[in-house]
Short mmCIF file of C-alpha atoms in Angstrom, two decimals:
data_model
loop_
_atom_site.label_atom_id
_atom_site.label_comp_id
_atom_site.label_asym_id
_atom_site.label_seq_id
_atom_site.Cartn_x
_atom_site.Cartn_y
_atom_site.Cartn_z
CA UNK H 14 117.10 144.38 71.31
CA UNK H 15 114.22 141.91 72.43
CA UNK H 16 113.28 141.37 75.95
CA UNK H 17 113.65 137.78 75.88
CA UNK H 18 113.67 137.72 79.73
CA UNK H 19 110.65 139.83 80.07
CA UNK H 20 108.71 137.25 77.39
CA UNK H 21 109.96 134.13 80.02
CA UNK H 22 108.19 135.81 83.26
CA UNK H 23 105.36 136.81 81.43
CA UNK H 24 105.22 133.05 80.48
CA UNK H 25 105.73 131.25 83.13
CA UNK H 26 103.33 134.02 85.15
CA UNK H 27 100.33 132.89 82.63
CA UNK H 28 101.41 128.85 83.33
CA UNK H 29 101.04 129.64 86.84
CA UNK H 30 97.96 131.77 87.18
CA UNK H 31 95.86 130.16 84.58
CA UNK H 32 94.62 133.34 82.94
CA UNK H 33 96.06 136.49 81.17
CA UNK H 34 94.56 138.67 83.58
CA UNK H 35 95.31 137.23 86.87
CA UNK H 36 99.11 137.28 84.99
CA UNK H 37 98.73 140.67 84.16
CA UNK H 38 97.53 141.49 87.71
CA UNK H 39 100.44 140.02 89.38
CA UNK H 40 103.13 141.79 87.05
CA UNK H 41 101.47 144.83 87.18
CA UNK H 42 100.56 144.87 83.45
CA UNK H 43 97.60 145.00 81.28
CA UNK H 44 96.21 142.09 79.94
CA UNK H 45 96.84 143.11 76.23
CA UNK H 46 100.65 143.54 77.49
CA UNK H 47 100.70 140.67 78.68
CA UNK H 48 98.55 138.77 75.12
CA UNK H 49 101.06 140.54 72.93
CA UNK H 50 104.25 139.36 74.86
CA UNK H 51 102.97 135.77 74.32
CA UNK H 52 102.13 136.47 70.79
CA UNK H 53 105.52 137.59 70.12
CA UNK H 54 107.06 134.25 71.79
CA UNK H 55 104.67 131.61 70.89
CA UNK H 56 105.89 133.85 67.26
CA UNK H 57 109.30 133.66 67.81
CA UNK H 58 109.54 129.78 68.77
CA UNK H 59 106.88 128.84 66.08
CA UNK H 60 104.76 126.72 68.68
CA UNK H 61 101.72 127.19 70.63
CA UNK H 62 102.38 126.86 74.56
CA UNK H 63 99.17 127.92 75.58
CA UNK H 64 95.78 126.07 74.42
CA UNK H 65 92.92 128.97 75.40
CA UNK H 66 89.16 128.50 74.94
CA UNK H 67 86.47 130.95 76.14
CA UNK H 68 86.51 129.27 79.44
CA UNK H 69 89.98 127.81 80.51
CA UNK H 70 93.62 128.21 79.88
CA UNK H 71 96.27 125.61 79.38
CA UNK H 72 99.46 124.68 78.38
CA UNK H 73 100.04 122.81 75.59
CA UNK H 74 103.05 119.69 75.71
CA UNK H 75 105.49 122.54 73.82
CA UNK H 76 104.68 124.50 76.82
CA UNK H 77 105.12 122.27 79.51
CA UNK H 78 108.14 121.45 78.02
CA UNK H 79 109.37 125.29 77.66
CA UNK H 80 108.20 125.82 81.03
CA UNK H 81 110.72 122.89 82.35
CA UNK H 82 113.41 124.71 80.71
CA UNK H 83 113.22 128.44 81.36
CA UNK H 84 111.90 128.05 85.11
CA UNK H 85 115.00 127.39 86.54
CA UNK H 86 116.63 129.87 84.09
CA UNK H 87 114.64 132.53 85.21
CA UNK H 88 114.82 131.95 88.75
CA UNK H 89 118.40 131.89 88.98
CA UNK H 90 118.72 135.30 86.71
CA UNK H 91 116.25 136.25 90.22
CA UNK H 92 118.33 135.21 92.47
CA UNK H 93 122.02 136.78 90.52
CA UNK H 94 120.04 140.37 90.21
CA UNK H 95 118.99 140.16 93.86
CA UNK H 96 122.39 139.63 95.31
CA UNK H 97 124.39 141.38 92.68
CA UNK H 98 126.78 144.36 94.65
CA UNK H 99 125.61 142.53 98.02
CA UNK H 100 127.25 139.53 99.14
CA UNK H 101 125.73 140.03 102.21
CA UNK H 102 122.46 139.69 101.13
CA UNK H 103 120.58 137.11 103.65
CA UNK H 104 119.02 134.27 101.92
CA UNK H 105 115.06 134.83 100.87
CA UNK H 106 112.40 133.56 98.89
CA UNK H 107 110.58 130.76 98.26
CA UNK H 108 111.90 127.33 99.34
CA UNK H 109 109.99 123.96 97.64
CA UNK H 110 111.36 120.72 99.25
CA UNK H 111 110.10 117.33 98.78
CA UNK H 112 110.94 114.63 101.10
CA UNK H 113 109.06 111.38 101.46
CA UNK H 114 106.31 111.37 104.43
CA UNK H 115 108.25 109.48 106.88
CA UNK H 116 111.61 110.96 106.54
CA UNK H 117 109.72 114.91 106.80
CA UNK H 118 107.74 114.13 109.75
CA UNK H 119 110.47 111.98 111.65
CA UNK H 120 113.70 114.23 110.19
CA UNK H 121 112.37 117.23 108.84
CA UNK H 122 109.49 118.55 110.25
CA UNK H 123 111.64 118.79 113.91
CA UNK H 124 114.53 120.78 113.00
CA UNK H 125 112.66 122.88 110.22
CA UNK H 126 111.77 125.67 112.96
CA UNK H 127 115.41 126.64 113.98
CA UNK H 128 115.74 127.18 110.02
CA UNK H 129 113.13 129.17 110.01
CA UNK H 130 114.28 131.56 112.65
CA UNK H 131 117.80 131.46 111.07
CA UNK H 132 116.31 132.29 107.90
CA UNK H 133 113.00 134.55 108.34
CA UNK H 134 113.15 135.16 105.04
CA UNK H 135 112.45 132.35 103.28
CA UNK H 136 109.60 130.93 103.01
CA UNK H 137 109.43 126.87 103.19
CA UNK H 138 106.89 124.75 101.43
CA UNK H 139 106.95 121.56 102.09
CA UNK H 140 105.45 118.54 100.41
CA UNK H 141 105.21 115.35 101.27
CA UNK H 142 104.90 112.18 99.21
CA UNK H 143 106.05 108.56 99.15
CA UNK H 144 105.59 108.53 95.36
CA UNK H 145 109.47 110.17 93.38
CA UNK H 146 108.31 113.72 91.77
CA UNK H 147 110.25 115.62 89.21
CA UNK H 148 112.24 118.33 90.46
CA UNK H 149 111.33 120.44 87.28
CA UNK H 150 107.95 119.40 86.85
CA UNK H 151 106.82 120.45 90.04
CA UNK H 152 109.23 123.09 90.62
CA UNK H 153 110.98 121.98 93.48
CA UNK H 154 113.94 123.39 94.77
CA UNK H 155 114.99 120.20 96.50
CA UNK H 156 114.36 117.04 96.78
CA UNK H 157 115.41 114.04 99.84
CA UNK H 158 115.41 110.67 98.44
CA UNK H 159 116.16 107.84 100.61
CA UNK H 160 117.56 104.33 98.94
CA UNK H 161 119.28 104.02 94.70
CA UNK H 162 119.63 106.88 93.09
CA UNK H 163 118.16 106.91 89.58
CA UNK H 164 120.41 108.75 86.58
CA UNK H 165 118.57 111.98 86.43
CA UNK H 166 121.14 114.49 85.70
CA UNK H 167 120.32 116.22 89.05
CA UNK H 168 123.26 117.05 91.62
CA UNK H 169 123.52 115.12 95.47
CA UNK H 170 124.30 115.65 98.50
CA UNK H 171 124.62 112.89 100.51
CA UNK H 172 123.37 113.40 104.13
CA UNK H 173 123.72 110.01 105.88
CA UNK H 174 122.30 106.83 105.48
CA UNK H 175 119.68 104.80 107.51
CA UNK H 176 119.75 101.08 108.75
CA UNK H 177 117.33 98.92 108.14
CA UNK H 178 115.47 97.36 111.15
CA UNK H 179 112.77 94.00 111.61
CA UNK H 180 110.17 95.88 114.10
CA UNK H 181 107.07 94.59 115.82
CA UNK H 182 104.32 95.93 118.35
CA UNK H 183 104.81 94.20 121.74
CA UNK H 184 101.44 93.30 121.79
CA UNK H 185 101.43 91.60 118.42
CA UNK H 186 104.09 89.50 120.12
CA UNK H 187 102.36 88.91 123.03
CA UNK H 188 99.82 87.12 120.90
CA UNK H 189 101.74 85.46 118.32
CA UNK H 190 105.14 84.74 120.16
CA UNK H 191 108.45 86.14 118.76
CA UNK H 192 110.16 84.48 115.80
CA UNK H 193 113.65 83.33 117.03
CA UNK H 194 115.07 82.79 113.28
CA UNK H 195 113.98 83.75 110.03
CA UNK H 196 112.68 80.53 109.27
CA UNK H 197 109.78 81.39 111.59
CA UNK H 198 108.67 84.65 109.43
CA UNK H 199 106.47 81.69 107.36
CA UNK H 200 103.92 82.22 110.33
CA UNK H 201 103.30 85.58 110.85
CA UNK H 202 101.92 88.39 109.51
CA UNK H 203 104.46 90.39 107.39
CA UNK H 204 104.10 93.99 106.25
CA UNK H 205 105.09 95.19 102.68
CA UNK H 206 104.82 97.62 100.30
CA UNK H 207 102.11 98.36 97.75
CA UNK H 208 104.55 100.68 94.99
CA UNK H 209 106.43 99.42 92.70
CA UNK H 210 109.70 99.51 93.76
CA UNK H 211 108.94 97.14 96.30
CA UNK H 212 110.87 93.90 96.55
CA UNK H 213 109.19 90.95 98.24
CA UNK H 214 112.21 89.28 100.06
CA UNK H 215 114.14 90.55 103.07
CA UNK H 216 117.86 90.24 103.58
CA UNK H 217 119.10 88.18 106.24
CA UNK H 218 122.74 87.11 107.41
CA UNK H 219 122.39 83.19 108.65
CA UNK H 220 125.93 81.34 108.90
CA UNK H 221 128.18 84.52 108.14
CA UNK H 222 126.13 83.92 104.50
CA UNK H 223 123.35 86.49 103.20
CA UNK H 224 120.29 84.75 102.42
CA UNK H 225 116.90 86.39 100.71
CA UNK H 226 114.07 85.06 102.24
CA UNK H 227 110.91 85.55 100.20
CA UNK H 228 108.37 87.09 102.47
CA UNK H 229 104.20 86.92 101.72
CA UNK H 230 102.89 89.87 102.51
CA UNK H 231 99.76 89.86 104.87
CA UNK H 232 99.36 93.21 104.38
CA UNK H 233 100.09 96.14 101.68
CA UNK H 234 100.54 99.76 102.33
CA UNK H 235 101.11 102.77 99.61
CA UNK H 236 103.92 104.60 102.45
CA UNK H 237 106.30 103.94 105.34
CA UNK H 238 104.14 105.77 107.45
CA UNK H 239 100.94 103.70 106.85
CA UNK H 240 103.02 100.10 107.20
CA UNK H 241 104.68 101.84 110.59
CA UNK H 242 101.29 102.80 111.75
CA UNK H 243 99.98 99.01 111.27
CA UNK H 244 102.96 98.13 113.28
CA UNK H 245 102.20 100.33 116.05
CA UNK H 246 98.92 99.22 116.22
CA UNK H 247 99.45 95.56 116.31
CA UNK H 248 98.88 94.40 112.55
CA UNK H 249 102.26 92.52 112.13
CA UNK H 250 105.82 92.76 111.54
CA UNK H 251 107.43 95.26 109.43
CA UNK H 252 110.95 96.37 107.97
CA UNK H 253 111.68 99.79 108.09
CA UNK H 254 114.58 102.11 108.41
CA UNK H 255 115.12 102.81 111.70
CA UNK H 256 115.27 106.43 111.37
CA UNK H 257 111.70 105.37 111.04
CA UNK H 258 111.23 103.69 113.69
CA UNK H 259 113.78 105.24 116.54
CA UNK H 260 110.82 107.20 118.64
CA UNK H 261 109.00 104.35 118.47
CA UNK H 262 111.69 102.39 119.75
CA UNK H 263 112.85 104.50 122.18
CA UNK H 264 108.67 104.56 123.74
CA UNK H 265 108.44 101.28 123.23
CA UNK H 266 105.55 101.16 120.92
CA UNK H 267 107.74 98.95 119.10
CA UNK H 268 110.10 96.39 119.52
CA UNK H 269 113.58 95.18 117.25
CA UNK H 270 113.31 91.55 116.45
CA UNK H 271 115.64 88.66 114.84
CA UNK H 272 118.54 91.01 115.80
CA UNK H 273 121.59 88.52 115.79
CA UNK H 274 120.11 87.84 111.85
CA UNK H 275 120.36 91.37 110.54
CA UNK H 276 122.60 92.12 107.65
CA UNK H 277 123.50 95.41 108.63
CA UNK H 278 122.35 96.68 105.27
CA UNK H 279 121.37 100.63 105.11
CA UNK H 280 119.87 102.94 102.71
CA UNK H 281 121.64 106.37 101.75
CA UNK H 282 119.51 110.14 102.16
CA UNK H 283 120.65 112.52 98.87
CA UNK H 284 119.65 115.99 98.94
CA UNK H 285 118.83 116.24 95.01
CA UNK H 286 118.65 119.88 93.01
CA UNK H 287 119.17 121.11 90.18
CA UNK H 288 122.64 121.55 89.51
CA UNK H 289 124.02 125.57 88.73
CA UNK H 290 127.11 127.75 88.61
CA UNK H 291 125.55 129.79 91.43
CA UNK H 292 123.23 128.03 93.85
CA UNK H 293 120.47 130.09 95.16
CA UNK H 294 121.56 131.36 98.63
CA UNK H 295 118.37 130.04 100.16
CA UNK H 296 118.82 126.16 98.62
CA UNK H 297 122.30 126.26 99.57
CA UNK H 298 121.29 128.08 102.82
CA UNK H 299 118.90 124.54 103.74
CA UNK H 300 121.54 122.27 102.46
CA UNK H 301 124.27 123.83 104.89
CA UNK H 302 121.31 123.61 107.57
CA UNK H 303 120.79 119.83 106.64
CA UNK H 304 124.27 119.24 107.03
CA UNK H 305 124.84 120.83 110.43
CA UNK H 306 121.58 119.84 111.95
CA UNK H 307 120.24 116.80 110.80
CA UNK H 308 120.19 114.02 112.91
CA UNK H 309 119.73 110.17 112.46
CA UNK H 310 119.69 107.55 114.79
CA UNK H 311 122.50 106.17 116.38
CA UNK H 312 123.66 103.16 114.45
CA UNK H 313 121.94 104.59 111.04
#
């Protein structure tokens, strides 16, 4: 009988590290245990994964891609064999999420403490990143996209959606007046985008009919948080969701504008993960969290 299993940690212990001997080190093996168990797989799959020189160590494309496949494998053979004979085993381990920046530091970052004192356990690290990651590639647990949903095989939760809202600073309109219709949007300074999923009109609902108005962008930003920020500080007018925007709001940093106009349009919030017979207690642990704690604006 091989030790397929054993092969697969070894593996993905070596991707991680970088080096047969840090690998060995953190399985408690020697490195020449740990060189002959990737002799015997690279042997048994007929590829090299791992490209060494006398200096560095990577993986080659057959091993990123085997790594994509048997992480999640392994991980949830972890997780079976640590709750097996226990069903009240708490939740623990490591817990990746990915969430875009504004959503984790207005949503996530607030409520993440009471999870952590529900669940001492597990460990949460966070990332946060306006630009979509793969869930396998980076080894993510979970994932909180905001907006379409792209095919990728992964499973969703759906956790609310957010409305969209036409914000200003009170001092930019101090300076530049209010627009009182749409129309008006031709003289200002308009925030967009800079990625590529960017669109550059705004919806707007003028004689019960929706209308795209095509807006010219005075200035570009790579996240939410950066066009917000310009916002706040005076640099224009901006559409965000107002999950976004509700503390700002709320302090008045900011101000709603062309109210009576808006479409009432909204973007849904997904939990993505990878889909499995058995969850991991911990991802299902956050998602039960998400779902009793999470709050979004009133409204959106």
């Amino acid at each position: 009988m091989d030790n397929r299993f054993g092969e697969m940690q070894i593996f993905l212990a070596v991707a991680q590290d970088g080096s047969f001997a840090s690998a060995a080190k953190a399985l408690r093996l020697t490195p020449s245990a740990v060189s002959r168990a990737m002799a015997r797989l690279e042997g048994r799959l007929g590829v090299q994964l791992v490209s060494r020189t006398t200096r560095a160590l990577a993986l080659t494309a057959e091993g990123e891609v085997y790594r994509a496949r048997v992480a999640g494998l392994v991980a949830e053979i972890d997780e079976v064999e640590r709750g097996f004979g226990s069903a009240e085993e708490p939740p623990r381990g490591p817990l990746r999420i990915n969430a875009s920046v504004p959503f984790g530091t207005q949503c996530l970052l607030p409520i993440l403490p009471r999870f952590q004192r529900a669940y001492p356990r597990v460990t949460v690290n966070l990332a946060l990143s306006d630009t979509l990651v793969d869930l396998v590639e980076e080894r993510a647990d979970l994932a909180i996209r905001i907006g379409p949903l792209r095919d990728t095989g992964l499973k969703a939760k759906k956790l609310g959606r957010s409305m969209m809202a036409l914000v200003a600073s009170p001092d930019y309109l101090r300076m530049h007046g209010e627009p009182v219709h749409p129309r008006e949007l031709a003289g200002h300074a308009c925030l967009q985008f800079s990625f590529r999923r960017s669109i550059d009109t705004w919806p707007f609902r003028i004689d019960e009919a929706l209308v795209q108005r095509p807006i010219e962008a005075a200035f570009l930003g790579n996240s939410g948080e950066v066009v917000r920020l310009m916002a706040v500080a005076g640099g224009g007018i901006a559409r965000l969701g107002r999950f976004h925007v509700a503390a700002d709001l709320a302090a008045g940093r900011l101000v709603e504008i062309l109210r009576p106009f808006n479409p009432g349009d909204h973007e849904d919030i997904h939990a993505l993960y990878v889909g499995h017979r058995r969850l991991a207690s911990r991802i299902r642990a956050f998602l039960d969290f998400l779902e009793a704690r999470l709050v979004l604006p009133e409204g959106g």
